[in-house]
Amino acid sequence: MNFKKVAVVSSLVLLSGGLAACGKANANSKTSQKTLSLMQTSSLQSLDTSNQADFTQWNMLQQSMEGLYRMNAKDQVVAGMAKKVVKPTNNGKTYTFQLRHNAKWSNGDPVTAQDFVTAWRRSVSATSTSGYSYIYEGVKNAAQISAGKQPTSALGAKAVDKYTFRVTLSHAMPYLNKMLVMPAFFPQDHQLVTKYGSKYGSNSTKMAYNGPFKLTGWNGTNDTWSLVKNNTYYDKKTVKLDKMTVRVVKDSNTAHNLFSSNKLDDAMISGVTAQGLQHDKHLKHVSKAGTYYLRLNMNKNHALHNAKLRRALNLVLNKENLTKKVLSDGSTPAHNYVTPTLVKDPTTGKDFGTETANTDTYNVKKAQQLWQQGLKELGKSSVTLKLYSDDTTTAKTIDEFVQAAVEQHLSGAKVNVSSVPAKASGSAVESGNFDMAYTMWLADYADPVSFFDVITKTNPQNYGHYDDAQFNAAVTAAHGKNATNTAAYWQNMRTAAKRVNTTNAVVPLYNMTESHLVNSKLAGVVYHSVGENDYTRAYFK
């Protein structure tokens, strides 16, 4: 999160053990170190999943909250707040969850079915500002509620009694279990929501936590905070750390220096810093099911409404050069919106991202021809494109790469770059004041539809206003009549992928592979290719 999760550019800090490193734990005995030092590359803006959705938030909630289910070290869905993983009834449309009676919030309140009802209703409401209400579509009446056509009380999420939570779907969703581990579906202490109202989650004290850790020291704006062990957590015996400290570090060189001076147990590096450390013995590459890409504004009053200009942009960017010579951090070129290694197409046995990759790749001459044709169709001799990104080092590097390629090779093209803090970048995109935006999407669950949903016509995160009838029809059918028909479902997925490529709905840049310097003493961390990483059972050897 999609995060996932307004897909502004920020990155999760991924952790791994088993590397030879000079981190501070080397001087400690086997059990003396109980504090883990982490970083994030963007600021924390809110802890309220009904108000905000981005990577830093979701990464912090992964450590401090727990949903009905969670993912274990083998990427299997296992029981969380629910006593067990349940099987649906009513032809796959009804799920009845029995909650743990010993689950408590950090303030001592019991975790109840009403906490899930409150959270889900707030997140699906027409007034939700997370941009993530669409993820509930499929739950009965969710789409109508988000559109303001029904009250939140109509949502197919009911508290049968204090510890029984029932979910009713409008159609079968075979992938629902995978979705329920996402922070978007986490509960909210309904008593605190009532107490704090719109201020709920605006700082670390205005909410409670039902997971292994609780967040402290965040006042709503500062860039350092902590996660301390939550003694009310039902499974606290498996939690070995006492504390995690977190700081925001936007610059790769700064991250490297902090790691070298033993102030970070994990440091994410990129760009020039990564180029010089790719053979360092402390380095760990972590692959994630995410794609970095350019979001394009296809509104009718923007130049990139023109399909030929969009295709020209895709063809003029040398993605192999970008990953090998510019980023040099182990990332791989992206020729598809859906990341390879996300999932196999069960009907073909092939990796979905690979089998549906765009064969229309780097070709400057063709790009120049299409660009001029597109300008002619618009009745223009030149266009100026606004490119937005956040102000991280990597984002600025991407901005320079795109600006140089476009202005050098496409006559009449000018790119105005705005590298601004994530909040400002997100606001510009949400308001439609952009032509291109450097962003990424990290799969919420292991299915291509996790990528496709966010660019369907009615999705609140479809800030580029992509609207292709064949694409929308394929995704709609996959969610509806073909949800339980494996052959038809995956044909819908292939159709959607083809339309994204043919219409150049986005410009894929590179697949998400991160470079990390990691403390050799760190163990027990689970890094998932899909979703957020789990530090909650980490320890120092």
Coordinates of C-alpha atoms in Angstrom, one line a residue:
M1 CA 0.0 0.0 0.0
N2 CA -1.1 0.5 -1.9
F3 CA 0.7 0.4 0.4
K4 CA -0.8 0.9 -0.8
K5 CA -2.7 4.2 -0.4
V6 CA -2.2 7.3 -2.5
A7 CA 0.7 6.2 -4.6
V8 CA 3.1 9.1 -4.0
V9 CA 6.7 8.2 -4.2
S10 CA 7.9 6.9 -0.9
S11 CA 9.4 3.6 0.1
L12 CA 9.1 1.1 2.8
V13 CA 12.2 0.2 4.7
L14 CA 12.8 -3.5 4.2
L15 CA 14.9 -5.6 6.6
S16 CA 16.8 -8.8 6.3
G17 CA 19.3 -10.7 8.4
G18 CA 22.2 -12.9 7.5
L19 CA 24.5 -10.3 6.1
A20 CA 28.0 -9.5 7.3
A21 CA 27.8 -5.9 8.4
C22 CA 29.4 -3.5 10.8
G23 CA 26.2 -2.4 12.5
K24 CA 26.1 -1.5 16.2
A25 CA 24.8 -4.9 17.2
N26 CA 28.2 -6.4 16.6
A27 CA 29.5 -5.0 19.9
N28 CA 26.6 -6.3 21.9
S29 CA 25.9 -9.7 23.4
K30 CA 23.3 -12.1 22.1
T31 CA 20.3 -10.6 24.0
S32 CA 21.5 -7.1 25.0
Q33 CA 20.1 -5.2 22.1
K34 CA 16.3 -4.7 22.3
T35 CA 16.0 -1.5 20.2
L36 CA 15.8 -1.6 16.4
S37 CA 16.6 1.7 14.4
L38 CA 14.7 2.1 11.2
M39 CA 14.1 4.8 8.6
Q40 CA 11.4 5.9 6.2
T41 CA 11.8 8.0 3.1
S42 CA 8.7 10.2 3.6
S43 CA 6.9 11.8 6.5
L44 CA 4.0 10.3 8.4
Q45 CA 0.9 12.3 7.7
S46 CA -1.9 10.4 9.6
L47 CA -2.5 7.2 11.4
D48 CA -6.2 7.2 10.4
T49 CA -6.7 4.8 7.5
S50 CA -10.1 6.5 6.8
N51 CA -8.3 9.8 6.3
Q52 CA -5.0 8.9 4.6
A53 CA -3.3 6.0 2.9
D54 CA 0.4 5.9 2.0
F55 CA 3.4 3.8 2.6
T56 CA 4.8 5.3 5.7
Q57 CA 1.4 5.1 7.4
W58 CA 0.8 1.5 6.3
N59 CA 4.3 0.4 7.3
M60 CA 3.8 1.9 10.8
L61 CA 0.4 0.3 11.2
Q62 CA 1.7 -3.0 10.1
Q63 CA 3.8 -3.0 13.3
S64 CA 1.2 -1.6 15.6
M65 CA -2.1 -2.9 14.4
E66 CA -3.7 -6.2 13.4
G67 CA -6.6 -7.1 11.3
L68 CA -8.8 -10.2 11.1
Y69 CA -5.9 -12.0 9.5
R70 CA -2.2 -11.5 9.1
M71 CA 0.5 -13.0 6.9
N72 CA 3.0 -15.4 8.4
A73 CA 6.7 -15.9 7.4
K74 CA 5.6 -18.3 4.5
D75 CA 3.3 -15.7 3.0
Q76 CA 0.3 -17.6 4.2
V77 CA -2.9 -16.0 5.6
V78 CA -3.3 -16.9 9.3
A79 CA -5.6 -15.9 12.1
G80 CA -5.2 -12.5 13.6
M81 CA -8.1 -10.8 15.5
A82 CA -10.2 -13.6 14.1
K83 CA -9.9 -17.0 15.9
K84 CA -9.4 -18.8 12.6
V85 CA -9.4 -18.4 8.8
V86 CA -13.0 -18.9 7.9
K87 CA -14.7 -20.5 4.9
P88 CA -17.5 -18.4 3.3
T89 CA -21.1 -19.6 3.1
N90 CA -24.0 -18.4 0.9
N91 CA -22.2 -19.3 -2.3
G92 CA -19.0 -17.5 -1.3
K93 CA -20.9 -14.3 -0.3
T94 CA -21.0 -14.5 3.6
Y95 CA -18.1 -14.5 6.0
T96 CA -18.7 -14.9 9.7
F97 CA -15.7 -14.1 12.0
Q98 CA -15.5 -15.0 15.6
L99 CA -13.1 -12.6 17.3
R100 CA -10.6 -13.5 20.0
H101 CA -12.0 -12.7 23.5
N102 CA -8.4 -11.9 24.8
A103 CA -7.7 -9.3 22.1
K104 CA -7.3 -5.8 23.6
W105 CA -6.4 -2.3 22.6
S106 CA -3.3 -0.6 24.1
N107 CA -5.6 1.4 26.4
G108 CA -7.2 -1.8 27.8
D109 CA -10.5 -1.6 25.7
P110 CA -11.5 -5.0 24.3
V111 CA -11.3 -5.4 20.5
T112 CA -14.9 -5.9 19.4
A113 CA -16.9 -6.5 16.2
Q114 CA -18.1 -2.9 16.5
D115 CA -14.5 -1.7 16.1
F116 CA -14.4 -3.3 12.6
V117 CA -17.9 -2.0 11.7
T118 CA -16.8 1.6 12.7
A119 CA -13.6 1.4 10.7
W120 CA -15.1 -0.1 7.6
R121 CA -18.0 2.4 7.6
R122 CA -15.7 5.4 8.0
S123 CA -13.4 4.2 5.3
V124 CA -16.1 3.4 2.8
S125 CA -18.1 6.6 3.4
A126 CA -18.6 9.3 0.8
T127 CA -16.6 11.7 3.0
S128 CA -13.6 9.4 3.4
T129 CA -10.4 11.2 2.2
S130 CA -8.1 8.2 2.1
G131 CA -8.6 7.6 -1.7
Y132 CA -9.0 3.9 -0.8
S133 CA -12.7 3.4 -0.4
Y134 CA -12.7 1.5 -3.7
I135 CA -11.0 -1.4 -2.0
Y136 CA -14.3 -2.2 -0.3
E137 CA -16.1 -2.7 -3.5
G138 CA -17.6 -6.1 -3.5
V139 CA -18.8 -5.7 0.1
K140 CA -22.6 -5.3 -0.1
N141 CA -23.6 -1.7 -0.9
A142 CA -20.0 -0.3 -0.6
A143 CA -20.0 1.3 -4.1
Q144 CA -23.4 3.0 -3.5
I145 CA -22.2 4.3 -0.1
S146 CA -19.0 5.7 -1.5
A147 CA -21.0 7.5 -4.2
G148 CA -23.3 9.0 -1.5
K149 CA -26.3 7.1 -2.6
Q150 CA -26.8 5.0 0.6
P151 CA -26.0 5.5 4.3
T152 CA -22.9 3.8 5.8
S153 CA -25.3 1.7 7.9
A154 CA -26.2 -0.2 4.7
L155 CA -22.7 -1.6 4.4
G156 CA -22.5 -5.4 4.5
A157 CA -20.5 -5.4 7.7
K158 CA -22.4 -6.1 10.9
A159 CA -21.7 -6.7 14.5
V160 CA -23.9 -9.8 15.3
D161 CA -22.8 -9.6 18.9
K162 CA -19.7 -8.3 20.8
Y163 CA -17.3 -10.8 19.3
T164 CA -19.1 -11.9 16.0
F165 CA -18.4 -9.9 12.9
R166 CA -20.3 -10.8 9.7
V167 CA -19.4 -9.6 6.2
T168 CA -21.9 -9.9 3.3
L169 CA -20.6 -9.5 -0.3
S170 CA -22.5 -8.5 -3.4
H171 CA -20.6 -11.2 -5.3
A172 CA -18.1 -13.8 -4.5
M173 CA -14.5 -12.6 -4.0
P174 CA -12.1 -15.5 -3.9
Y175 CA -9.2 -13.2 -3.1
L176 CA -10.9 -11.6 -0.1
N177 CA -8.7 -13.5 2.5
K178 CA -5.6 -12.0 0.9
M179 CA -7.1 -8.6 1.1
L180 CA -8.0 -8.8 4.8
V181 CA -4.4 -8.6 5.9
M182 CA -4.2 -5.0 4.5
P183 CA -4.2 -2.0 6.9
A184 CA -7.2 -0.7 5.0
F185 CA -9.3 -3.3 6.7
F186 CA -7.8 -2.9 10.2
P187 CA -10.2 -2.1 13.1
Q188 CA -10.5 1.3 14.9
D189 CA -11.3 1.6 18.6
H190 CA -14.9 2.9 18.2
Q191 CA -14.9 4.5 21.6
L192 CA -11.8 6.6 20.6
V193 CA -13.3 7.5 17.2
T194 CA -16.3 8.9 19.1
K195 CA -14.1 10.7 21.5
Y196 CA -11.7 12.3 19.0
G197 CA -13.9 12.6 15.8
S198 CA -11.9 14.1 12.9
K199 CA -8.8 14.3 15.1
Y200 CA -8.6 10.5 15.5
G201 CA -5.2 9.3 14.4
S202 CA -3.9 12.9 14.0
N203 CA -1.1 12.1 16.4
S204 CA 0.2 9.0 18.2
T205 CA -1.9 9.7 21.4
K206 CA -5.2 10.1 19.7
M207 CA -5.7 6.4 18.9
A208 CA -5.1 3.0 20.4
Y209 CA -3.2 0.0 19.0
N210 CA -4.1 -3.6 19.0
G211 CA -0.9 -5.0 17.5
P212 CA 2.5 -6.0 18.8
F213 CA 3.8 -2.4 19.2
K214 CA 2.3 1.0 19.9
L215 CA 3.4 4.2 18.3
T216 CA 4.7 7.0 20.6
G217 CA 6.3 10.4 20.2
W218 CA 4.6 11.5 17.0
N219 CA 2.9 14.9 17.3
G220 CA 1.4 15.0 13.9
T221 CA 4.3 16.8 12.1
N222 CA 7.6 15.6 13.5
D223 CA 9.9 13.2 11.5
T224 CA 11.0 11.0 14.4
W225 CA 9.0 8.7 16.5
S226 CA 9.1 5.3 18.2
L227 CA 7.3 2.0 18.4
V228 CA 7.3 0.4 21.8
K229 CA 6.2 -3.1 22.8
N230 CA 2.5 -3.3 23.4
N231 CA 1.9 -5.3 26.6
T232 CA -1.8 -5.7 25.9
Y233 CA -1.1 -7.7 22.7
Y234 CA -2.6 -11.2 22.9
D235 CA 0.6 -12.8 21.5
K236 CA 3.2 -10.6 23.2
K237 CA 5.3 -13.6 24.2
T238 CA 6.5 -13.8 20.5
V239 CA 7.6 -10.2 20.5
K240 CA 11.3 -10.0 21.4
L241 CA 12.1 -6.3 20.8
D242 CA 11.3 -3.6 23.4
K243 CA 11.4 -0.7 20.9
M244 CA 11.8 0.5 17.4
T245 CA 13.0 4.0 16.6
V246 CA 12.0 5.6 13.3
R247 CA 13.3 8.6 11.5
V248 CA 12.5 10.1 8.1
V249 CA 15.6 10.1 5.8
K250 CA 15.0 11.4 2.3
D251 CA 18.6 11.5 1.1
S252 CA 20.4 8.3 0.2
N253 CA 23.9 9.5 1.2
T254 CA 22.6 10.6 4.6
A255 CA 21.1 7.1 5.0
H256 CA 24.4 5.5 4.2
N257 CA 26.2 7.8 6.7
L258 CA 23.7 7.0 9.4
F259 CA 24.2 3.3 8.9
S260 CA 28.0 3.6 8.9
S261 CA 27.9 5.5 12.2
N262 CA 25.7 2.8 13.7
K263 CA 22.6 5.0 13.9
L264 CA 20.5 2.8 11.6
D265 CA 20.1 -1.0 11.6
D266 CA 18.8 -0.8 8.0
A267 CA 19.5 1.9 5.5
M268 CA 17.9 2.2 2.1
I269 CA 20.2 3.5 -0.6
S270 CA 19.7 4.5 -4.2
G271 CA 21.3 6.6 -7.0
V272 CA 24.9 7.6 -6.8
T273 CA 25.2 6.1 -3.3
A274 CA 23.9 2.8 -4.4
Q275 CA 26.1 2.8 -7.5
G276 CA 29.2 2.7 -5.3
L277 CA 27.9 0.0 -2.9
Q278 CA 26.3 -2.6 -5.2
H279 CA 29.2 -5.1 -4.3
D280 CA 29.3 -4.1 -0.6
K281 CA 29.1 -7.1 1.7
H282 CA 26.5 -5.3 3.8
L283 CA 24.1 -5.0 0.9
K284 CA 20.7 -6.8 0.5
H285 CA 18.5 -6.5 -2.6
V286 CA 14.8 -6.8 -1.8
S287 CA 12.3 -7.4 -4.6
K288 CA 8.8 -6.1 -4.2
A289 CA 5.7 -6.5 -6.4
G290 CA 5.7 -2.8 -7.2
T291 CA 6.1 -0.8 -10.4
Y292 CA 7.4 2.8 -10.6
Y293 CA 5.8 4.7 -13.4
L294 CA 4.6 8.0 -14.8
R295 CA 1.0 8.7 -14.1
L296 CA -0.4 10.7 -17.1
N297 CA -3.2 13.3 -17.0
M298 CA -5.6 12.3 -19.8
N299 CA -8.3 14.9 -19.0
K300 CA -9.6 16.5 -22.2
N301 CA -8.0 19.8 -21.4
H302 CA -4.5 18.3 -21.2
A303 CA -2.1 17.5 -24.0
L304 CA -1.7 13.9 -22.9
H305 CA -5.3 13.2 -23.7
N306 CA -3.8 12.6 -27.1
A307 CA -2.9 8.9 -27.4
K308 CA 0.0 9.5 -29.8
L309 CA 1.7 11.8 -27.4
R310 CA 1.4 9.2 -24.7
R311 CA 2.9 6.5 -26.8
A312 CA 5.7 8.8 -27.8
L313 CA 6.6 9.4 -24.2
N314 CA 6.7 5.6 -23.6
L315 CA 9.0 5.0 -26.6
V316 CA 11.4 7.9 -25.9
L317 CA 12.5 6.7 -22.5
N318 CA 15.4 4.2 -22.4
K319 CA 14.5 2.2 -19.4
E320 CA 17.4 -0.2 -19.6
N321 CA 19.7 2.8 -19.4
L322 CA 17.7 4.2 -16.5
T323 CA 18.1 1.1 -14.4
K324 CA 21.7 0.1 -15.3
K325 CA 23.4 3.5 -15.5
V326 CA 21.2 6.0 -13.7
L327 CA 19.6 4.1 -10.7
S328 CA 22.2 1.3 -10.5
D329 CA 20.4 -0.1 -7.5
G330 CA 19.4 -3.5 -8.8
S331 CA 16.1 -2.3 -10.2
T332 CA 15.0 -3.8 -13.5
P333 CA 13.3 -2.1 -16.5
A334 CA 9.5 -2.2 -16.5
H335 CA 7.6 -2.9 -19.7
N336 CA 4.3 -3.6 -18.0
Y337 CA 2.1 -1.9 -15.4
V338 CA 1.8 -5.2 -13.6
T339 CA 5.0 -6.3 -12.0
P340 CA 6.6 -9.6 -13.0
T341 CA 6.8 -12.2 -10.1
L342 CA 3.4 -10.9 -8.7
V343 CA 1.5 -14.1 -9.6
K344 CA 1.3 -16.9 -12.2
D345 CA -1.6 -17.1 -14.6
P346 CA -3.0 -20.4 -13.6
T347 CA -4.5 -21.0 -17.0
T348 CA -1.2 -20.6 -18.8
G349 CA 1.3 -21.5 -16.1
K350 CA 3.2 -18.3 -17.0
D351 CA 4.2 -15.3 -15.0
F352 CA 1.4 -12.8 -15.7
G353 CA 3.6 -9.7 -15.7
T354 CA 6.0 -11.3 -18.2
E355 CA 3.4 -12.9 -20.5
T356 CA 1.5 -9.6 -20.9
A357 CA 4.5 -7.3 -21.2
N358 CA 4.4 -4.5 -23.7
T359 CA 6.5 -5.3 -26.8
D360 CA 6.4 -1.6 -27.9
T361 CA 9.7 -0.5 -26.4
Y362 CA 12.4 2.1 -26.7
N363 CA 12.4 3.6 -30.2
V364 CA 13.4 7.3 -30.5
K365 CA 12.6 7.6 -34.2
K366 CA 9.1 6.2 -33.8
A367 CA 8.6 8.4 -30.8
Q368 CA 9.5 11.5 -32.8
Q369 CA 7.1 10.6 -35.6
L370 CA 4.2 10.0 -33.1
W371 CA 5.0 13.2 -31.3
Q372 CA 4.7 15.3 -34.4
Q373 CA 1.5 13.5 -35.4
G374 CA 0.1 14.1 -32.0
L375 CA 1.0 17.8 -32.0
K376 CA -0.6 18.2 -35.4
E377 CA -3.8 16.5 -34.1
L378 CA -3.9 19.0 -31.3
G379 CA -3.2 21.9 -33.6
K380 CA 0.0 22.8 -31.7
S381 CA 3.6 23.3 -32.5
S382 CA 4.8 22.8 -28.9
V383 CA 3.5 21.7 -25.5
T384 CA 4.8 22.2 -21.9
L385 CA 4.3 19.3 -19.6
K386 CA 4.2 19.7 -15.8
L387 CA 6.0 16.9 -14.1
Y388 CA 5.4 16.4 -10.4
S389 CA 7.3 14.2 -7.9
D390 CA 8.1 14.3 -4.2
D391 CA 11.5 15.7 -3.1
T392 CA 13.4 12.5 -2.4
T393 CA 16.8 12.0 -4.1
T394 CA 15.6 9.2 -6.3
A395 CA 12.6 11.2 -7.4
K396 CA 14.8 14.1 -8.4
T397 CA 17.0 11.7 -10.4
I398 CA 14.0 10.4 -12.2
D399 CA 12.7 13.9 -13.0
E400 CA 16.1 14.8 -14.6
F401 CA 16.1 11.6 -16.6
V402 CA 12.6 12.2 -18.0
Q403 CA 13.1 15.9 -18.6
A404 CA 16.4 15.3 -20.5
A405 CA 15.0 12.5 -22.7
V406 CA 11.8 14.3 -23.6
E407 CA 13.4 17.7 -24.3
Q408 CA 16.4 16.3 -26.2
H409 CA 14.5 14.0 -28.5
L410 CA 11.0 15.4 -28.9
S411 CA 10.8 18.7 -30.8
G412 CA 8.5 21.2 -29.3
A413 CA 8.4 19.5 -25.9
K414 CA 9.3 21.3 -22.7
V415 CA 9.1 19.7 -19.2
N416 CA 8.6 21.8 -16.1
V417 CA 9.7 19.9 -13.0
S418 CA 8.2 20.4 -9.5
S419 CA 10.0 18.3 -6.9
V420 CA 8.1 19.1 -3.7
P421 CA 7.3 17.5 -0.4
A422 CA 5.0 14.5 -0.7
K423 CA 1.9 16.3 0.6
A424 CA 2.3 19.1 -1.9
S425 CA 2.9 16.6 -4.8
G426 CA -0.1 14.6 -3.8
S427 CA -2.3 17.7 -3.6
A428 CA -1.2 18.7 -7.1
V429 CA -2.1 15.3 -8.5
E430 CA -5.4 15.1 -6.7
S431 CA -6.4 18.5 -8.0
G432 CA -5.5 17.6 -11.6
N433 CA -2.7 20.3 -11.8
F434 CA -0.2 18.1 -13.5
D435 CA 0.6 16.3 -16.8
M436 CA 3.0 13.7 -15.5
A437 CA 3.6 12.5 -12.0
Y438 CA 6.4 10.1 -10.9
T439 CA 4.7 7.5 -8.7
M440 CA 4.5 3.8 -8.0
W441 CA 2.0 1.1 -7.1
L442 CA 2.8 -1.7 -4.8
A443 CA 0.4 -4.6 -5.0
D444 CA -2.0 -4.9 -2.1
Y445 CA -2.5 -8.6 -2.8
A446 CA -1.2 -11.2 -5.2
D447 CA -3.6 -10.6 -8.1
P448 CA -3.3 -8.3 -11.2
V449 CA -6.7 -6.7 -10.4
S450 CA -4.9 -5.0 -7.5
F451 CA -3.1 -2.9 -10.1
F452 CA -6.0 -2.5 -12.5
D453 CA -8.6 -1.3 -9.9
V454 CA -6.8 2.0 -9.3
I455 CA -7.1 3.1 -12.9
T456 CA -10.7 2.1 -13.6
K457 CA -13.0 4.9 -14.6
T458 CA -14.7 5.4 -11.2
N459 CA -11.8 4.7 -8.9
P460 CA -11.0 7.7 -6.6
Q461 CA -7.3 7.2 -7.2
N462 CA -7.7 7.4 -11.0
Y463 CA -6.2 10.9 -11.0
G464 CA -5.1 10.5 -14.6
H465 CA -8.7 10.1 -15.7
Y466 CA -8.0 7.0 -17.7
D467 CA -11.2 5.8 -19.3
D468 CA -11.1 2.9 -21.8
A469 CA -14.4 1.0 -22.3
Q470 CA -12.8 -2.3 -23.0
F471 CA -10.5 -2.1 -20.0
N472 CA -13.4 -1.1 -17.7
A473 CA -15.6 -3.9 -19.0
A474 CA -12.9 -6.5 -18.4
V475 CA -12.2 -5.4 -14.8
T476 CA -16.0 -5.2 -14.1
A477 CA -16.5 -8.7 -15.4
A478 CA -13.6 -10.0 -13.4
H479 CA -15.2 -8.6 -10.2
G480 CA -18.6 -9.8 -11.1
K481 CA -19.9 -12.6 -13.4
N482 CA -16.4 -14.1 -13.9
A483 CA -15.2 -13.9 -10.3
T484 CA -15.4 -17.6 -9.7
N485 CA -14.8 -18.7 -13.3
T486 CA -11.0 -19.2 -13.5
A487 CA -10.6 -19.3 -17.2
A488 CA -12.9 -16.3 -17.8
Y489 CA -11.3 -14.3 -15.0
W490 CA -7.8 -14.6 -16.3
Q491 CA -8.9 -13.8 -19.8
N492 CA -10.3 -10.6 -18.4
M493 CA -7.0 -9.9 -16.7
R494 CA -5.1 -10.4 -20.0
T495 CA -7.5 -8.2 -21.8
A496 CA -7.1 -5.5 -19.2
A497 CA -3.3 -5.7 -19.5
K498 CA -3.4 -5.5 -23.3
R499 CA -5.6 -2.4 -23.2
V500 CA -3.3 -0.7 -20.7
N501 CA -0.3 -1.3 -23.1
T502 CA -2.2 -0.4 -26.3
T503 CA -3.6 2.9 -24.9
N504 CA -0.5 3.8 -22.9
A505 CA -2.5 4.4 -19.8
V506 CA 0.7 4.7 -17.8
V507 CA 4.4 4.9 -18.7
P508 CA 6.1 2.1 -16.7
L509 CA 9.7 2.9 -15.7
Y510 CA 11.2 0.2 -13.4
N511 CA 10.3 -2.6 -11.2
M512 CA 10.6 -2.2 -7.4
T513 CA 13.9 -3.6 -6.2
E514 CA 15.4 -1.9 -3.2
S515 CA 19.0 -1.8 -2.0
H516 CA 19.6 -2.0 1.8
L517 CA 22.5 -2.0 4.1
V518 CA 21.5 -4.3 6.9
N519 CA 22.8 -5.0 10.4
S520 CA 24.3 -8.6 10.4
K521 CA 22.8 -9.3 13.8
L522 CA 19.3 -8.7 12.8
A523 CA 17.0 -11.7 12.3
G524 CA 13.4 -12.7 12.4
V525 CA 12.1 -10.0 10.0
V526 CA 9.7 -11.1 7.4
Y527 CA 9.8 -9.1 4.2
H528 CA 6.8 -9.8 1.9
S529 CA 7.0 -9.3 -1.9
V530 CA 3.3 -8.2 -1.6
G531 CA 2.3 -5.9 1.2
E532 CA 4.2 -4.4 4.1
N533 CA 7.2 -6.0 5.8
D534 CA 6.8 -7.4 9.3
Y535 CA 9.4 -6.4 11.9
T536 CA 7.2 -7.4 14.8
R537 CA 9.1 -10.7 15.5
A538 CA 12.5 -9.3 14.8
Y539 CA 15.5 -9.8 17.2
F540 CA 19.2 -9.4 17.4
K541 CA 21.3 -12.6 17.3

